């Protein structure tokens, strides 16, 4: 992913109140069910930081997150880096109330280039990852909890 790339944008509408969808994005107990199962802690508080490791094949990716913006029930942003790797980015989740349903817009913007020679850092891989997390994993969990599966 390069700074010159357009930000990744993934949108999905959930048959869920804005309050409930917010909890899926900000409460660790729910986040680990659809996002990364080894998130050690998370708080929707400005300045909150957490780190955890994700392994893929032979590679280890220490994720470093820092919450940089919070508007409860509307928006949360965090800075996202990988310790030991070049690159810097911000991820923003925005919620919009559609009257009983909620639209989630995710934007992932690169601030400093990542090494595209690492397959996981390619724009295609990141787009596929976010599409999976929002449109498949989170959607499936929401549907399961609502008894739709």
PDB file of C-alpha atoms in Angstrom:
ATOM      1  CA  UNK A   1       0.000   0.000   0.000  1.00  0.00           C
ATOM      2  CA  UNK A   2       1.320   3.372  -0.978  1.00  0.00           C
ATOM      3  CA  UNK A   3       0.450   6.884   0.122  1.00  0.00           C
ATOM      4  CA  UNK A   4      -0.438   7.581  -3.524  1.00  0.00           C
ATOM      5  CA  UNK A   5      -3.100   4.821  -3.506  1.00  0.00           C
ATOM      6  CA  UNK A   6      -6.719   5.844  -3.059  1.00  0.00           C
ATOM      7  CA  UNK A   7      -7.924   4.995   0.446  1.00  0.00           C
ATOM      8  CA  UNK A   8      -9.627   1.611   0.807  1.00  0.00           C
ATOM      9  CA  UNK A   9     -13.351   2.069   1.341  1.00  0.00           C
ATOM     10  CA  UNK A  10     -15.747  -0.701   2.361  1.00  0.00           C
ATOM     11  CA  UNK A  11     -19.436  -0.039   3.088  1.00  0.00           C
ATOM     12  CA  UNK A  12     -22.082  -2.361   4.463  1.00  0.00           C
ATOM     13  CA  UNK A  13     -25.563  -1.906   5.908  1.00  0.00           C
ATOM     14  CA  UNK A  14     -26.484  -3.893   9.003  1.00  0.00           C
ATOM     15  CA  UNK A  15     -29.978  -4.679  10.254  1.00  0.00           C
ATOM     16  CA  UNK A  16     -28.956  -3.428  13.665  1.00  0.00           C
ATOM     17  CA  UNK A  17     -29.270  -0.285  15.780  1.00  0.00           C
ATOM     18  CA  UNK A  18     -26.367   2.140  15.742  1.00  0.00           C
ATOM     19  CA  UNK A  19     -25.789   1.441  19.463  1.00  0.00           C
ATOM     20  CA  UNK A  20     -25.414  -2.292  18.903  1.00  0.00           C
ATOM     21  CA  UNK A  21     -23.161  -1.933  15.865  1.00  0.00           C
ATOM     22  CA  UNK A  22     -20.988   0.518  17.814  1.00  0.00           C
ATOM     23  CA  UNK A  23     -20.501  -2.155  20.478  1.00  0.00           C
ATOM     24  CA  UNK A  24     -19.237  -4.629  17.830  1.00  0.00           C
ATOM     25  CA  UNK A  25     -16.593  -2.060  16.834  1.00  0.00           C
ATOM     26  CA  UNK A  26     -15.503  -0.967  20.298  1.00  0.00           C
ATOM     27  CA  UNK A  27     -15.994  -3.776  22.830  1.00  0.00           C
ATOM     28  CA  UNK A  28     -13.137  -6.260  22.947  1.00  0.00           C
ATOM     29  CA  UNK A  29     -15.426  -9.208  23.809  1.00  0.00           C
ATOM     30  CA  UNK A  30     -17.277  -8.689  20.500  1.00  0.00           C
ATOM     31  CA  UNK A  31     -14.277  -7.535  18.435  1.00  0.00           C
ATOM     32  CA  UNK A  32     -12.410 -10.804  19.021  1.00  0.00           C
ATOM     33  CA  UNK A  33     -15.357 -12.731  17.553  1.00  0.00           C
ATOM     34  CA  UNK A  34     -15.135 -11.099  14.106  1.00  0.00           C
ATOM     35  CA  UNK A  35     -11.857  -9.199  13.885  1.00  0.00           C
ATOM     36  CA  UNK A  36      -8.638 -10.431  15.521  1.00  0.00           C
ATOM     37  CA  UNK A  37      -9.099 -13.076  18.189  1.00  0.00           C
ATOM     38  CA  UNK A  38      -5.967 -12.039  20.080  1.00  0.00           C
ATOM     39  CA  UNK A  39      -6.727  -8.349  20.672  1.00  0.00           C
ATOM     40  CA  UNK A  40      -5.557  -8.101  24.307  1.00  0.00           C
ATOM     41  CA  UNK A  41      -7.584  -5.030  25.201  1.00  0.00           C
ATOM     42  CA  UNK A  42      -9.483  -2.240  23.478  1.00  0.00           C
ATOM     43  CA  UNK A  43     -11.053   0.983  24.670  1.00  0.00           C
ATOM     44  CA  UNK A  44     -12.848   3.578  22.570  1.00  0.00           C
ATOM     45  CA  UNK A  45     -10.892   6.312  24.327  1.00  0.00           C
ATOM     46  CA  UNK A  46      -8.692   8.945  22.696  1.00  0.00           C
ATOM     47  CA  UNK A  47      -5.030   7.982  23.065  1.00  0.00           C
ATOM     48  CA  UNK A  48      -5.700   4.318  23.969  1.00  0.00           C
ATOM     49  CA  UNK A  49      -2.957   2.041  22.592  1.00  0.00           C
ATOM     50  CA  UNK A  50      -2.762  -1.715  22.136  1.00  0.00           C
ATOM     51  CA  UNK A  51      -0.403  -4.179  20.471  1.00  0.00           C
ATOM     52  CA  UNK A  52      -0.842  -7.775  19.365  1.00  0.00           C
ATOM     53  CA  UNK A  53       0.807 -10.186  16.956  1.00  0.00           C
ATOM     54  CA  UNK A  54      -0.722 -11.792  13.882  1.00  0.00           C
ATOM     55  CA  UNK A  55       1.215 -14.548  12.136  1.00  0.00           C
ATOM     56  CA  UNK A  56       0.784 -15.520   8.502  1.00  0.00           C
ATOM     57  CA  UNK A  57       2.843 -18.374   7.100  1.00  0.00           C
ATOM     58  CA  UNK A  58       6.435 -17.580   8.173  1.00  0.00           C
ATOM     59  CA  UNK A  59       5.845 -13.886   8.815  1.00  0.00           C
ATOM     60  CA  UNK A  60       5.014 -12.168  12.101  1.00  0.00           C
ATOM     61  CA  UNK A  61       3.142  -8.859  12.099  1.00  0.00           C
ATOM     62  CA  UNK A  62       3.115  -6.941  15.410  1.00  0.00           C
ATOM     63  CA  UNK A  63       0.008  -4.735  15.088  1.00  0.00           C
ATOM     64  CA  UNK A  64       0.204  -1.357  16.855  1.00  0.00           C
ATOM     65  CA  UNK A  65      -3.009   0.634  17.220  1.00  0.00           C
ATOM     66  CA  UNK A  66      -3.577   4.054  18.764  1.00  0.00           C
ATOM     67  CA  UNK A  67      -7.054   5.591  18.979  1.00  0.00           C
ATOM     68  CA  UNK A  68      -6.859   9.055  17.393  1.00  0.00           C
ATOM     69  CA  UNK A  69     -10.531  10.084  17.158  1.00  0.00           C
ATOM     70  CA  UNK A  70     -13.741   9.034  18.911  1.00  0.00           C
ATOM     71  CA  UNK A  71     -17.247  10.366  18.440  1.00  0.00           C
ATOM     72  CA  UNK A  72     -19.435   7.859  20.314  1.00  0.00           C
ATOM     73  CA  UNK A  73     -22.008   6.079  18.121  1.00  0.00           C
ATOM     74  CA  UNK A  74     -20.647   7.865  15.038  1.00  0.00           C
ATOM     75  CA  UNK A  75     -16.927   7.421  14.403  1.00  0.00           C
ATOM     76  CA  UNK A  76     -13.749   5.823  15.715  1.00  0.00           C
ATOM     77  CA  UNK A  77     -10.325   6.134  14.097  1.00  0.00           C
ATOM     78  CA  UNK A  78      -7.049   4.559  14.987  1.00  0.00           C
ATOM     79  CA  UNK A  79      -3.545   4.797  13.712  1.00  0.00           C
ATOM     80  CA  UNK A  80      -2.333   1.416  12.481  1.00  0.00           C
ATOM     81  CA  UNK A  81       1.328   0.444  12.132  1.00  0.00           C
ATOM     82  CA  UNK A  82       3.338  -2.754  12.267  1.00  0.00           C
ATOM     83  CA  UNK A  83       6.314  -2.722  14.641  1.00  0.00           C
ATOM     84  CA  UNK A  84       9.506  -3.420  12.709  1.00  0.00           C
ATOM     85  CA  UNK A  85       7.984  -2.595   9.294  1.00  0.00           C
ATOM     86  CA  UNK A  86       7.875   0.629   7.295  1.00  0.00           C
ATOM     87  CA  UNK A  87       4.428   2.112   6.793  1.00  0.00           C
ATOM     88  CA  UNK A  88       1.797   4.066   8.638  1.00  0.00           C
ATOM     89  CA  UNK A  89      -1.956   4.349   8.177  1.00  0.00           C
ATOM     90  CA  UNK A  90      -5.230   5.395   9.738  1.00  0.00           C
ATOM     91  CA  UNK A  91      -8.373   3.289   9.858  1.00  0.00           C
ATOM     92  CA  UNK A  92     -11.758   4.937  10.389  1.00  0.00           C
ATOM     93  CA  UNK A  93     -15.097   3.293  11.095  1.00  0.00           C
ATOM     94  CA  UNK A  94     -18.083   5.617  10.584  1.00  0.00           C
ATOM     95  CA  UNK A  95     -21.696   4.806  11.421  1.00  0.00           C
ATOM     96  CA  UNK A  96     -24.831   6.335   9.929  1.00  0.00           C
ATOM     97  CA  UNK A  97     -28.302   5.699  11.328  1.00  0.00           C
ATOM     98  CA  UNK A  98     -30.730   4.582   8.625  1.00  0.00           C
ATOM     99  CA  UNK A  99     -33.713   4.267  10.963  1.00  0.00           C
ATOM    100  CA  UNK A 100     -33.396   0.813  12.543  1.00  0.00           C
ATOM    101  CA  UNK A 101     -30.536  -0.140  10.250  1.00  0.00           C
ATOM    102  CA  UNK A 102     -26.999   1.211  10.340  1.00  0.00           C
ATOM    103  CA  UNK A 103     -24.543   1.881   7.551  1.00  0.00           C
ATOM    104  CA  UNK A 104     -20.901   1.192   8.353  1.00  0.00           C
ATOM    105  CA  UNK A 105     -18.221   2.874   6.242  1.00  0.00           C
ATOM    106  CA  UNK A 106     -14.638   1.779   6.735  1.00  0.00           C
ATOM    107  CA  UNK A 107     -11.803   3.885   5.322  1.00  0.00           C
ATOM    108  CA  UNK A 108      -8.153   2.798   5.429  1.00  0.00           C
ATOM    109  CA  UNK A 109      -5.805   5.608   4.425  1.00  0.00           C
ATOM    110  CA  UNK A 110      -2.048   5.230   3.996  1.00  0.00           C
ATOM    111  CA  UNK A 111       0.077   8.007   5.533  1.00  0.00           C
ATOM    112  CA  UNK A 112       3.488   6.448   4.810  1.00  0.00           C
ATOM    113  CA  UNK A 113       4.235   3.738   2.230  1.00  0.00           C
ATOM    114  CA  UNK A 114       4.225   0.072   3.237  1.00  0.00           C
ATOM    115  CA  UNK A 115       6.566  -2.415   1.564  1.00  0.00           C
ATOM    116  CA  UNK A 116       4.559  -3.832  -1.364  1.00  0.00           C
ATOM    117  CA  UNK A 117       7.065  -6.689  -1.698  1.00  0.00           C
ATOM    118  CA  UNK A 118       5.383  -8.176   1.376  1.00  0.00           C
ATOM    119  CA  UNK A 119       2.202  -9.775  -0.025  1.00  0.00           C
ATOM    120  CA  UNK A 120       0.055  -8.826   2.990  1.00  0.00           C
ATOM    121  CA  UNK A 121       0.861  -5.135   2.402  1.00  0.00           C
ATOM    122  CA  UNK A 122      -0.379  -5.041  -1.200  1.00  0.00           C
ATOM    123  CA  UNK A 123      -3.438  -2.904  -1.897  1.00  0.00           C
ATOM    124  CA  UNK A 124      -5.271  -5.979  -3.229  1.00  0.00           C
ATOM    125  CA  UNK A 125      -4.577  -7.948  -0.046  1.00  0.00           C
ATOM    126  CA  UNK A 126      -5.718  -5.087   2.176  1.00  0.00           C
ATOM    127  CA  UNK A 127      -8.883  -4.516   0.136  1.00  0.00           C
ATOM    128  CA  UNK A 128      -9.666  -8.243   0.318  1.00  0.00           C
ATOM    129  CA  UNK A 129      -8.979  -8.289   4.060  1.00  0.00           C
ATOM    130  CA  UNK A 130     -11.305  -5.403   4.845  1.00  0.00           C
ATOM    131  CA  UNK A 131     -14.002  -6.769   2.556  1.00  0.00           C
ATOM    132  CA  UNK A 132     -13.774 -10.093   4.401  1.00  0.00           C
ATOM    133  CA  UNK A 133     -13.852  -8.498   7.879  1.00  0.00           C
ATOM    134  CA  UNK A 134     -16.816  -6.191   7.201  1.00  0.00           C
ATOM    135  CA  UNK A 135     -18.945  -7.983   4.597  1.00  0.00           C
ATOM    136  CA  UNK A 136     -18.356 -11.573   5.754  1.00  0.00           C
ATOM    137  CA  UNK A 137     -17.006 -11.954   9.289  1.00  0.00           C
ATOM    138  CA  UNK A 138     -18.832  -9.063  11.006  1.00  0.00           C
ATOM    139  CA  UNK A 139     -21.988  -9.615   8.943  1.00  0.00           C
ATOM    140  CA  UNK A 140     -22.005 -13.332   9.872  1.00  0.00           C
ATOM    141  CA  UNK A 141     -21.572 -12.583  13.586  1.00  0.00           C
ATOM    142  CA  UNK A 142     -24.349  -9.966  13.567  1.00  0.00           C
ATOM    143  CA  UNK A 143     -26.670 -12.409  11.764  1.00  0.00           C
ATOM    144  CA  UNK A 144     -25.781 -15.240  14.195  1.00  0.00           C
ATOM    145  CA  UNK A 145     -26.507 -13.073  17.223  1.00  0.00           C
ATOM    146  CA  UNK A 146     -29.805 -11.986  15.643  1.00  0.00           C
ATOM    147  CA  UNK A 147     -30.712 -15.646  15.021  1.00  0.00           C
ATOM    148  CA  UNK A 148     -30.700 -15.293  11.241  1.00  0.00           C
ATOM    149  CA  UNK A 149     -28.390 -18.232  10.516  1.00  0.00           C
TER     150      UNK A 149
END
